[in-house]
């Protein structure tokens, strides 16, 4: 006999425990919580997952997650349609949106170049980025990728691919995080922030 | 517009974030993970929840979760059917089973007496415990409730209710946890473990 007196319970726990970062104990706690909720709520929970998987799409232009063929951001007429911010994934779109400091379009790569993980330029949405520049009259591409070796590699590759289009390519600033102390900032970041110092205008 | 470019995504994230201990960020991470899984896996996930809620039952005798009217433990002929271990909830049944030190039956109260939370003796399965003693010829009831004020109150109440049946009532030992140092054991536990010392037989 298994640890569980109910196979139905065991199945549900196994499903939750298959999610990243959830162990058996947490999974059991979540399932027992759901079990105490009314039946219609549990059905709504299950429905939201099947519907998501069945009906969700990715924007034809920027590859962000979307309920329609073109996402609300790419459809918007109130955004700067000549600037594209390149990000690794859809969470990053949300992160940039939350800053309230950006009003242009996006391009979601769906990954970054990582030879160690077997991810090459053809595995992510780089071709489709290059193909957007001329038809959409893009003036600037902002690279907002992770500040890691893989991010740097991807930045460089995209830069080289974009050179023939003569679009302006920029990358998000690297330096000390706001609210940090010099003492606790790593040497590479601090060194970079000295090299890349900006004019102080008071 | 919400933070999410997809209402389907937002719904699924809200559902996960409604579970205890899961915040928005974790919920998003889990949903995006599910989104990368094949459709049949997501459907199996959703199915396991609706099936659990629709079909799960509670054992008529011990109130443990079960797929049938009487749970496998209560049905088993290989267990000591004259001893009942009283626990607060179904997780506790699993915990005791895992020790491998108990081979009797269980009785799941579904809570403990807690006036602060408005839980009285009638809100948990105490009557049904008392009613099991004579028909099932129970010889011993082991109280395995939390060692808290509420647990103690519930122990005492059950003890008083069982007195007329003349069943033997015991409670699980309290003392130092295995592997602990005296120095780091709290005074009450250490005091109790001195009072309740057992004969050393070498």
Tab-separated table of C-alpha atoms in Angstrom:
chain	number	residue	atom	x	y	z
A	1	UNK	CA	0.000	0.000	0.000
A	2	UNK	CA	1.195	3.515	-0.708
A	3	UNK	CA	1.426	6.247	1.913
A	4	UNK	CA	-1.961	7.504	0.801
A	5	UNK	CA	-5.247	5.846	1.658
A	6	UNK	CA	-6.738	7.285	-1.537
A	7	UNK	CA	-5.408	6.886	-5.059
A	8	UNK	CA	-7.324	10.002	-6.119
A	9	UNK	CA	-5.504	11.968	-3.444
A	10	UNK	CA	-2.185	10.436	-4.413
A	11	UNK	CA	-2.688	11.354	-8.087
A	12	UNK	CA	-3.466	14.973	-7.283
A	13	UNK	CA	-0.471	15.212	-4.939
A	14	UNK	CA	1.813	13.682	-7.584
A	15	UNK	CA	0.623	16.264	-10.106
A	16	UNK	CA	1.390	19.181	-7.800
A	17	UNK	CA	4.697	17.654	-6.736
A	18	UNK	CA	5.708	17.491	-10.416
A	19	UNK	CA	5.831	21.299	-10.505
A	20	UNK	CA	9.229	22.919	-9.973
A	21	UNK	CA	10.000	23.830	-6.370
A	22	UNK	CA	7.076	21.933	-4.858
A	23	UNK	CA	7.857	18.916	-2.698
A	24	UNK	CA	5.518	16.160	-1.584
A	25	UNK	CA	4.612	17.847	1.694
A	26	UNK	CA	3.740	21.171	0.103
A	27	UNK	CA	1.831	19.382	-2.663
A	28	UNK	CA	-0.222	17.502	-0.080
A	29	UNK	CA	-0.937	20.716	1.806
A	30	UNK	CA	-2.151	22.434	-1.373
A	31	UNK	CA	-4.307	19.495	-2.440
A	32	UNK	CA	-5.921	19.203	0.994
A	33	UNK	CA	-6.597	22.930	0.869
A	34	UNK	CA	-8.303	22.541	-2.514
A	35	UNK	CA	-10.281	19.604	-1.149
A	36	UNK	CA	-11.821	21.875	1.469
A	37	UNK	CA	-12.943	24.375	-1.150
A	38	UNK	CA	-16.373	24.116	-2.829
A	39	UNK	CA	-16.619	21.924	-5.903
A	40	UNK	CA	-17.234	24.826	-8.299
A	41	UNK	CA	-14.031	26.520	-7.143
A	42	UNK	CA	-11.984	23.387	-7.743
A	43	UNK	CA	-13.567	23.064	-11.177
A	44	UNK	CA	-12.750	26.698	-11.944
A	45	UNK	CA	-9.145	26.012	-10.920
A	46	UNK	CA	-8.891	22.982	-13.210
A	47	UNK	CA	-10.697	24.799	-16.025
A	48	UNK	CA	-8.323	27.748	-15.927
A	49	UNK	CA	-5.462	25.365	-16.693
A	50	UNK	CA	-7.058	23.409	-19.523
A	51	UNK	CA	-8.383	26.596	-21.112
A	52	UNK	CA	-5.002	28.283	-20.848
A	53	UNK	CA	-3.267	25.369	-22.528
A	54	UNK	CA	-5.943	24.950	-25.189
A	55	UNK	CA	-6.523	28.562	-26.150
A	56	UNK	CA	-3.452	30.624	-25.365
A	57	UNK	CA	-1.454	31.947	-28.304
A	58	UNK	CA	1.737	33.826	-28.854
A	59	UNK	CA	1.688	37.224	-30.545
A	60	UNK	CA	2.608	36.839	-34.225
A	61	UNK	CA	4.845	39.932	-34.007
A	62	UNK	CA	6.551	40.008	-30.598
A	63	UNK	CA	5.940	36.390	-29.434
A	64	UNK	CA	4.612	37.547	-26.090
A	65	UNK	CA	1.818	35.419	-24.655
A	66	UNK	CA	-1.553	36.636	-25.902
A	67	UNK	CA	-5.235	35.742	-26.211
A	68	UNK	CA	-5.316	36.974	-29.815
A	69	UNK	CA	-3.197	36.768	-32.945
A	70	UNK	CA	-1.515	40.101	-32.151
A	71	UNK	CA	-1.047	41.065	-28.485
A	72	UNK	CA	-2.541	44.217	-26.902
A	73	UNK	CA	0.871	45.932	-26.777
A	74	UNK	CA	1.566	45.392	-30.500
A	75	UNK	CA	-1.996	46.550	-31.260
A	76	UNK	CA	-1.784	49.702	-29.170
A	77	UNK	CA	-1.726	53.026	-31.006
A	78	UNK	CA	-0.635	54.884	-27.864
A	79	UNK	CA	2.806	53.305	-27.758
A	80	UNK	CA	6.042	54.306	-29.477
A	81	UNK	CA	5.963	51.948	-32.433
A	82	UNK	CA	9.526	52.671	-33.559
A	83	UNK	CA	11.324	51.177	-30.554
A	84	UNK	CA	11.643	47.485	-29.728
A	85	UNK	CA	12.837	46.192	-26.362
A	86	UNK	CA	14.338	42.702	-26.711
A	87	UNK	CA	13.791	40.424	-23.692
A	88	UNK	CA	14.414	36.783	-22.901
A	89	UNK	CA	10.916	35.741	-21.825
A	90	UNK	CA	7.393	36.911	-21.064
A	91	UNK	CA	8.093	37.475	-17.366
A	92	UNK	CA	10.641	40.081	-18.477
A	93	UNK	CA	7.962	41.922	-20.466
A	94	UNK	CA	5.957	42.174	-17.241
A	95	UNK	CA	9.016	43.351	-15.317
A	96	UNK	CA	9.779	46.139	-17.809
A	97	UNK	CA	6.081	47.127	-18.003
A	98	UNK	CA	5.961	47.454	-14.208
A	99	UNK	CA	8.742	50.055	-14.218
A	100	UNK	CA	6.433	52.412	-16.119
A	101	UNK	CA	9.570	53.761	-17.855
A	102	UNK	CA	9.050	52.179	-21.257
A	103	UNK	CA	6.345	52.804	-23.807
A	104	UNK	CA	7.620	51.040	-26.915
A	105	UNK	CA	7.135	47.559	-28.355
A	106	UNK	CA	8.722	44.269	-27.290
A	107	UNK	CA	10.321	41.238	-28.846
A	108	UNK	CA	10.389	38.050	-26.778
A	109	UNK	CA	13.271	35.764	-27.764
A	110	UNK	CA	11.962	32.766	-25.838
A	111	UNK	CA	15.441	32.013	-24.507
A	112	UNK	CA	19.043	33.143	-24.887
A	113	UNK	CA	21.975	31.664	-26.745
A	114	UNK	CA	23.554	29.057	-24.493
A	115	UNK	CA	25.866	26.498	-26.122
A	116	UNK	CA	26.087	24.636	-22.790
A	117	UNK	CA	22.327	24.017	-22.902
A	118	UNK	CA	22.330	23.402	-26.645
A	119	UNK	CA	20.461	26.626	-27.432
A	120	UNK	CA	21.704	28.255	-30.627
A	121	UNK	CA	20.579	31.401	-32.492
A	122	UNK	CA	18.131	29.378	-34.609
A	123	UNK	CA	16.343	28.082	-31.510
A	124	UNK	CA	15.186	31.520	-30.425
A	125	UNK	CA	13.297	34.336	-32.135
A	126	UNK	CA	16.245	36.261	-33.626
A	127	UNK	CA	15.393	35.889	-37.329
A	128	UNK	CA	11.890	37.195	-36.662
A	129	UNK	CA	13.388	40.198	-34.832
A	130	UNK	CA	15.626	41.089	-37.778
A	131	UNK	CA	12.668	40.717	-40.132
A	132	UNK	CA	10.624	43.256	-38.145
A	133	UNK	CA	13.078	46.170	-38.442
A	134	UNK	CA	12.406	47.378	-41.982
A	135	UNK	CA	8.667	46.684	-42.458
A	136	UNK	CA	7.858	48.262	-39.079
A	137	UNK	CA	10.282	51.219	-39.585
A	138	UNK	CA	11.990	50.502	-36.249
A	139	UNK	CA	14.487	53.205	-35.192
A	140	UNK	CA	15.930	51.694	-32.016
A	141	UNK	CA	16.396	48.226	-30.573
A	142	UNK	CA	17.018	48.126	-26.808
A	143	UNK	CA	18.701	44.928	-25.625
A	144	UNK	CA	17.343	44.046	-22.171
A	145	UNK	CA	18.850	40.602	-21.642
A	146	UNK	CA	20.361	39.133	-18.465
A	147	UNK	CA	23.828	40.497	-17.594
A	148	UNK	CA	25.356	37.033	-17.838
A	149	UNK	CA	27.785	35.426	-20.254
A	150	UNK	CA	24.849	33.992	-22.222
A	151	UNK	CA	23.135	37.379	-22.253
A	152	UNK	CA	26.315	39.052	-23.505
A	153	UNK	CA	26.751	36.434	-26.232
A	154	UNK	CA	23.165	36.914	-27.351
A	155	UNK	CA	23.536	40.713	-27.277
A	156	UNK	CA	26.605	40.501	-29.503
A	157	UNK	CA	24.998	38.077	-31.925
A	158	UNK	CA	21.870	40.228	-32.267
A	159	UNK	CA	24.024	43.358	-32.710
A	160	UNK	CA	25.905	41.712	-35.575
A	161	UNK	CA	22.687	40.553	-37.217
A	162	UNK	CA	21.167	44.026	-36.919
A	163	UNK	CA	24.192	45.914	-38.294
A	164	UNK	CA	23.079	45.719	-41.964
A	165	UNK	CA	19.714	47.316	-41.091
A	166	UNK	CA	21.477	50.372	-39.619
A	167	UNK	CA	18.943	50.457	-36.740
A	168	UNK	CA	20.266	52.051	-33.532
A	169	UNK	CA	21.108	49.331	-30.989
A	170	UNK	CA	21.368	50.105	-27.268
A	171	UNK	CA	21.557	48.047	-24.129
A	172	UNK	CA	20.108	48.689	-20.671
A	173	UNK	CA	22.539	50.358	-18.230
A	174	UNK	CA	24.727	48.237	-16.000
A	175	UNK	CA	25.938	49.587	-12.699
A	176	UNK	CA	25.132	49.730	-9.027
A	177	UNK	CA	21.607	48.738	-8.078
A	178	UNK	CA	19.608	51.567	-6.487
A	179	UNK	CA	19.805	51.540	-2.685
A	180	UNK	CA	23.024	49.545	-2.525
A	181	UNK	CA	26.244	50.334	-0.628
A	182	UNK	CA	29.609	50.388	-2.449
A	183	UNK	CA	31.024	48.110	0.229
A	184	UNK	CA	28.608	45.341	-0.643
A	185	UNK	CA	28.693	45.732	-4.420
A	186	UNK	CA	30.767	43.129	-6.262
A	187	UNK	CA	34.001	44.329	-7.892
A	188	UNK	CA	32.950	43.714	-11.479
A	189	UNK	CA	29.747	45.695	-11.126
A	190	UNK	CA	31.514	48.510	-9.268
A	191	UNK	CA	34.337	48.573	-11.834
A	192	UNK	CA	31.830	48.734	-14.675
A	193	UNK	CA	29.885	51.514	-13.006
A	194	UNK	CA	33.073	53.598	-12.763
A	195	UNK	CA	33.989	52.985	-16.409
A	196	UNK	CA	30.438	53.739	-17.546
A	197	UNK	CA	29.987	56.801	-15.338
A	198	UNK	CA	27.513	59.403	-16.594
A	199	UNK	CA	27.740	63.160	-16.437
A	200	UNK	CA	26.373	64.580	-13.211
A	201	UNK	CA	23.974	67.368	-14.008
A	202	UNK	CA	22.976	68.255	-10.464
B	1	UNK	CA	-4.630	46.913	-19.025
B	2	UNK	CA	-3.526	44.420	-16.395
B	3	UNK	CA	0.060	43.276	-15.910
B	4	UNK	CA	-0.674	40.266	-18.079
B	5	UNK	CA	-1.019	40.369	-21.833
B	6	UNK	CA	-3.341	37.361	-21.654
B	7	UNK	CA	-6.502	37.025	-19.578
B	8	UNK	CA	-6.196	33.228	-19.785
B	9	UNK	CA	-2.748	33.485	-18.243
B	10	UNK	CA	-3.973	35.912	-15.614
B	11	UNK	CA	-6.841	33.601	-14.610
B	12	UNK	CA	-4.551	30.615	-14.190
B	13	UNK	CA	-2.070	32.674	-12.156
B	14	UNK	CA	-4.870	33.995	-9.922
B	15	UNK	CA	-6.011	30.442	-9.261
B	16	UNK	CA	-2.568	29.299	-8.190
B	17	UNK	CA	-2.002	32.455	-6.160
B	18	UNK	CA	-5.213	31.684	-4.243
B	19	UNK	CA	-3.517	28.641	-2.708
B	20	UNK	CA	-1.943	29.117	0.742
B	21	UNK	CA	1.728	30.073	0.691
B	22	UNK	CA	1.883	30.797	-3.044
B	23	UNK	CA	2.459	34.392	-4.109
B	24	UNK	CA	1.958	35.939	-7.529
B	25	UNK	CA	5.526	35.345	-8.669
B	26	UNK	CA	5.556	31.678	-7.731
B	27	UNK	CA	2.108	31.227	-9.263
B	28	UNK	CA	3.319	32.749	-12.529
B	29	UNK	CA	6.382	30.506	-12.535
B	30	UNK	CA	4.253	27.390	-12.011
B	31	UNK	CA	1.731	28.367	-14.681
B	32	UNK	CA	4.461	29.111	-17.232
B	33	UNK	CA	6.000	25.753	-16.410
B	34	UNK	CA	2.663	24.013	-17.043
B	35	UNK	CA	2.315	25.963	-20.268
B	36	UNK	CA	5.516	24.387	-21.567
B	37	UNK	CA	4.233	20.893	-20.846
B	38	UNK	CA	2.283	18.885	-23.467
B	39	UNK	CA	-1.461	19.408	-23.563
B	40	UNK	CA	-2.298	15.908	-22.325
B	41	UNK	CA	-0.171	16.462	-19.226
B	42	UNK	CA	-1.935	19.708	-18.399
B	43	UNK	CA	-5.272	17.979	-18.884
B	44	UNK	CA	-4.170	15.144	-16.594
B	45	UNK	CA	-3.221	17.746	-13.994
B	46	UNK	CA	-6.612	19.460	-14.207
B	47	UNK	CA	-8.434	16.106	-14.267
B	48	UNK	CA	-6.728	14.865	-11.122
B	49	UNK	CA	-8.219	17.833	-9.250
B	50	UNK	CA	-11.776	17.617	-10.543
B	51	UNK	CA	-11.825	13.835	-10.061
B	52	UNK	CA	-10.466	14.141	-6.543
B	53	UNK	CA	-13.109	16.671	-5.589
B	54	UNK	CA	-15.923	14.770	-7.301
B	55	UNK	CA	-15.129	11.237	-6.188
B	56	UNK	CA	-13.149	11.276	-2.980
B	57	UNK	CA	-14.905	10.016	0.138
B	58	UNK	CA	-14.167	9.752	3.811
B	59	UNK	CA	-14.057	6.361	5.488
B	60	UNK	CA	-17.350	5.694	7.279
B	61	UNK	CA	-15.506	4.291	10.289
B	62	UNK	CA	-12.302	6.264	10.797
B	63	UNK	CA	-13.032	9.362	8.633
B	64	UNK	CA	-9.697	9.069	6.872
B	65	UNK	CA	-9.740	10.066	3.200
B	66	UNK	CA	-10.624	7.069	1.022
B	67	UNK	CA	-11.696	5.997	-2.452
B	68	UNK	CA	-14.288	3.624	-1.016
B	69	UNK	CA	-16.903	3.608	1.727
B	70	UNK	CA	-14.463	1.966	4.150
B	71	UNK	CA	-10.747	2.777	3.841
B	72	UNK	CA	-8.047	0.144	3.178
B	73	UNK	CA	-6.773	0.340	6.770
B	74	UNK	CA	-10.217	-0.287	8.280
B	75	UNK	CA	-10.727	-3.134	5.774
B	76	UNK	CA	-7.388	-4.800	6.461
B	77	UNK	CA	-7.444	-8.139	8.247
B	78	UNK	CA	-3.725	-7.973	8.936
B	79	UNK	CA	-3.987	-5.103	11.397
B	80	UNK	CA	-4.669	-5.093	15.124
B	81	UNK	CA	-8.387	-4.320	15.093
B	82	UNK	CA	-8.653	-3.722	18.843
B	83	UNK	CA	-6.524	-0.574	19.001
B	84	UNK	CA	-7.479	2.860	17.708
B	85	UNK	CA	-5.003	5.707	17.306
B	86	UNK	CA	-6.774	9.090	17.489
B	87	UNK	CA	-5.250	11.808	15.306
B	88	UNK	CA	-6.183	15.342	14.330
B	89	UNK	CA	-6.122	15.000	10.534
B	90	UNK	CA	-5.286	12.757	7.601
B	91	UNK	CA	-1.709	14.019	7.326
B	92	UNK	CA	-1.181	12.642	10.840
B	93	UNK	CA	-2.345	9.187	9.713
B	94	UNK	CA	0.399	9.280	7.060
B	95	UNK	CA	2.955	10.435	9.633
B	96	UNK	CA	2.154	7.590	12.030
B	97	UNK	CA	2.048	5.050	9.184
B	98	UNK	CA	5.512	6.165	8.068
B	99	UNK	CA	7.016	5.301	11.455
B	100	UNK	CA	6.199	1.619	10.817
B	101	UNK	CA	5.641	1.317	14.599
B	102	UNK	CA	1.865	1.075	14.578
B	103	UNK	CA	-0.365	-1.611	13.172
B	104	UNK	CA	-3.789	-0.766	14.589
B	105	UNK	CA	-6.734	1.275	13.347
B	106	UNK	CA	-7.160	5.059	13.266
B	107	UNK	CA	-9.759	7.648	14.057
B	108	UNK	CA	-9.423	11.036	12.358
B	109	UNK	CA	-11.052	13.826	14.393
B	110	UNK	CA	-10.915	16.375	11.580
B	111	UNK	CA	-9.696	19.064	13.987
B	112	UNK	CA	-9.121	19.623	17.695
B	113	UNK	CA	-11.149	21.470	20.316
B	114	UNK	CA	-10.206	25.128	20.103
B	115	UNK	CA	-12.572	27.641	21.723
B	116	UNK	CA	-10.504	30.499	20.253
B	117	UNK	CA	-11.302	29.249	16.742
B	118	UNK	CA	-14.875	28.355	17.648
B	119	UNK	CA	-14.241	24.596	17.375
B	120	UNK	CA	-16.153	22.651	20.021
B	121	UNK	CA	-16.440	18.893	20.710
B	122	UNK	CA	-19.513	18.630	18.460
B	123	UNK	CA	-17.583	20.033	15.476
B	124	UNK	CA	-15.144	17.124	15.355
B	125	UNK	CA	-15.549	13.351	15.218
B	126	UNK	CA	-15.642	12.576	18.945
B	127	UNK	CA	-19.145	11.093	19.163
B	128	UNK	CA	-18.338	8.699	16.344
B	129	UNK	CA	-15.173	7.625	18.186
B	130	UNK	CA	-17.100	6.825	21.370
B	131	UNK	CA	-19.651	4.898	19.318
B	132	UNK	CA	-16.934	2.673	17.818
B	133	UNK	CA	-15.571	1.314	21.114
B	134	UNK	CA	-18.187	-1.306	21.996
B	135	UNK	CA	-19.331	-2.625	18.587
B	136	UNK	CA	-15.723	-2.989	17.433
B	137	UNK	CA	-14.532	-4.457	20.764
B	138	UNK	CA	-11.748	-1.861	21.047
B	139	UNK	CA	-9.311	-2.519	23.898
B	140	UNK	CA	-7.059	0.536	23.701
B	141	UNK	CA	-7.361	4.102	22.421
B	142	UNK	CA	-4.041	5.881	21.827
B	143	UNK	CA	-4.316	9.669	21.829
B	144	UNK	CA	-1.844	11.071	19.285
B	145	UNK	CA	-2.817	14.733	19.230
B	146	UNK	CA	-0.534	17.791	19.100
B	147	UNK	CA	1.215	18.578	22.384
B	148	UNK	CA	-0.439	21.998	22.577
B	149	UNK	CA	-3.037	23.487	24.872
B	150	UNK	CA	-5.743	22.580	22.343
B	151	UNK	CA	-4.381	19.048	22.042
B	152	UNK	CA	-4.361	18.662	25.836
B	153	UNK	CA	-7.929	19.964	26.089
B	154	UNK	CA	-9.070	17.524	23.428
B	155	UNK	CA	-7.204	14.643	25.094
B	156	UNK	CA	-8.903	15.377	28.389
B	157	UNK	CA	-12.347	15.703	26.825
B	158	UNK	CA	-11.981	12.418	24.938
B	159	UNK	CA	-10.677	10.707	28.077
B	160	UNK	CA	-13.760	11.826	30.020
B	161	UNK	CA	-16.079	10.672	27.258
B	162	UNK	CA	-14.381	7.269	27.056
B	163	UNK	CA	-14.367	6.607	30.827
B	164	UNK	CA	-17.797	4.881	30.848
B	165	UNK	CA	-16.657	2.404	28.181
B	166	UNK	CA	-13.728	1.263	30.374
B	167	UNK	CA	-11.459	1.135	27.313
B	168	UNK	CA	-7.763	1.642	28.082
B	169	UNK	CA	-6.702	5.176	27.109
B	170	UNK	CA	-3.044	6.054	26.510
B	171	UNK	CA	-1.231	9.007	25.000
B	172	UNK	CA	1.947	9.090	22.921
B	173	UNK	CA	5.124	9.751	24.936
B	174	UNK	CA	6.364	13.292	25.443
B	175	UNK	CA	10.016	13.935	26.023
B	176	UNK	CA	13.230	14.865	24.265
B	177	UNK	CA	13.214	14.462	20.512
B	178	UNK	CA	15.703	11.859	19.263
B	179	UNK	CA	19.046	13.404	18.313
B	180	UNK	CA	18.643	16.538	20.440
B	181	UNK	CA	21.001	18.026	23.026
B	182	UNK	CA	19.786	18.789	26.553
B	183	UNK	CA	21.231	22.292	26.241
B	184	UNK	CA	18.921	23.142	23.361
B	185	UNK	CA	15.775	21.445	24.671
B	186	UNK	CA	13.173	23.777	26.175
B	187	UNK	CA	12.642	23.619	29.954
B	188	UNK	CA	9.103	22.312	29.858
B	189	UNK	CA	9.990	19.410	27.585
B	190	UNK	CA	13.125	18.595	29.597
B	191	UNK	CA	11.191	18.840	32.872
B	192	UNK	CA	8.521	16.499	31.543
B	193	UNK	CA	11.076	14.021	30.295
B	194	UNK	CA	12.594	13.836	33.781
B	195	UNK	CA	9.203	13.362	35.446
B	196	UNK	CA	8.199	10.739	32.881
B	197	UNK	CA	11.515	8.889	32.912
B	198	UNK	CA	11.362	5.202	31.976
B	199	UNK	CA	13.323	2.327	33.471
B	200	UNK	CA	16.683	1.779	31.823
B	201	UNK	CA	17.041	-1.867	30.927
B	202	UNK	CA	20.472	-1.724	29.313
